[in-house]
Amino acid sequence: MTAVEAPLAAAALALGDDALVLSHRLGEWAGHAPVLEEEVALANIALDLLGQARTLLSLVGDEDELAYLREERAFRNAQLVEQPNGDFARTIARQLYFSTYQHLLYGQLATAGGPVAPLAGKAVKEVAYHRDHAEHWTLRLGDGTEESRARMQRGLDALWRYTGELFEPVEGLPVDWSALREAWLSAVTGVVERATLTLPSGPQSGAWTAGAGRQGIHTEPFGRMLAEMQHLHRSHPGASW
Amino acid sequence: MTTMAPDTGARDTAGYEAAFDAAVAADERIEPRDWMPDAYRATLVRQIAQHAHSEIIGMQPEANWITRAPSLRRKAILMAKVQDEAGHGLYLYSAAETLGTGRDELLDKLHSGRQKYSSIFNYPTLTWADVGAIGWLVDGAAITNQVPLCRCSYGPYARAMVRICKEESFHQRQGYELLLALSRGTEAQHAMAQDAVDRWWWPSLMMFGPPDAESSHSAQSMAWKIKRHSNDELRQRFVDICVPQADSLGLTLPDPGLRWNEERGHHDFGPIDWTEFQEVLRGNGPCNDQRIDQRRRAHEEGAWVREAAAAYAAKHGKATA
């Protein structure tokens, strides 16, 4: 595949890394889910995301070199997707924030034309399902028992600070970022309220300026995640699998 | 409902029993609402539940490598496989439920050790090549066992097996292809593949169960056409299939006694270490405790999620959940 133009490569890397890293986190649930149906659902979402990651990374270069041989500082994913799974509620909060974003983003990209449009057009169908899954679980947990409600609220609160970064413009993507932020906020607010929960009120960024992940500044758990993910591949330089 | 046995005298029950025997003899399918002997029902519940449990516990040794899979293509294949296994578990629990039991009850029996799962999943996956060996040998043995179950006398089980065998065959080819890539790869990769086959060969042969002479359920299961072939027959079939496959993989099987017997038209092999088999069945295999602990923990830690879903459904009605 011919290398794409630099701005598009940077954009494909950002979106590809998002999908790759979140897919990995969801893969960690295999064998640990609360019900068998969720074993199927979480693996299904992880597989969709891995498929997206492979397409996007292949636009930039060799998918395996990019996934397995870059170090932490070279990854361009948003910090949200690298956050550890936590309990099921925290995983669902991460899914709600991210799949809503991805659904709206791919929706815009699919209609904007350009080289990412075909890919976005395919991905938007998958992501619609992810979003539906996250919304339904947010409602069940938020409006379920006292315990599930408290856990869901904690999940939403803990991850809120990582959401601002999602709306930092990514170069090379024809997206109206402020419209995206408004649509996201309105969608998430709607679900949170229907789930009888409270929208977190803190800042949508932490001590770092928003956009840190996109510049290769990550949180501590990410390095460990990469160590596990890359270990075998790095132990056999040049081997094919 | 018409063939349901009323709770009446022996004369009526005998009539139902004769009809059941005739249906089995004629290779007709027994369906959930048909009358069936209590022992037939109990045997099927035991076997289908154990089969379902094996799919669920069997996710663990492979999921162990999802986060370390060495290429994105292999990672996608492995995730899809583990997802299929959860799906197979769901089919099989549904099949078991047609016999009047419930999934919660069966899971409870798994968690408390009152029902078993396949002994093979008590072995650890120590290297990436183990994922390939499981695909080739373990899924291969499972398919050899399960293809005849597609003609099993109990309809819901037979139909579940038709769907499951299609997917299992696909996994088995993928496992073979994974091992082939390693075998033809670097020296270290080849050695990894050989080591995995060395560790998984004998446990895979044990998947067919004890020798015919010591198999307690076999005769009755064959008479009821739940089982179509004996343990030893299926084990022999599996060995005969694997020998040429190992050759084309460029790997050896760890059995000095393995050779073609012209007279029988089969490979001689063995002997199998049945003491190890019995120990694993008794709970003393390398991973028995770990597998059950993880399953119990997932279930216990997920309790609040299931309670939330139930509370939500009670408030809003299942249709909207």
Tab-separated table of C-alpha atoms in Angstrom, chain B residues 27 166 239 241 243 272 280 312:
chain	number	residue	atom	x	y	z
B	27	ASP	CA	-33.203	-43.484	14.246
B	166	LYS	CA	-18.887	-26.218	11.672
B	239	VAL	CA	-4.510	-41.141	16.025
B	241	ILE	CA	-5.839	-38.815	11.355
B	243	VAL	CA	-0.048	-39.100	12.219
B	272	ILE	CA	-1.614	-43.952	27.998
B	280	VAL	CA	-6.672	-34.745	36.800
B	312	TYR	CA	-33.875	-2.672	35.905
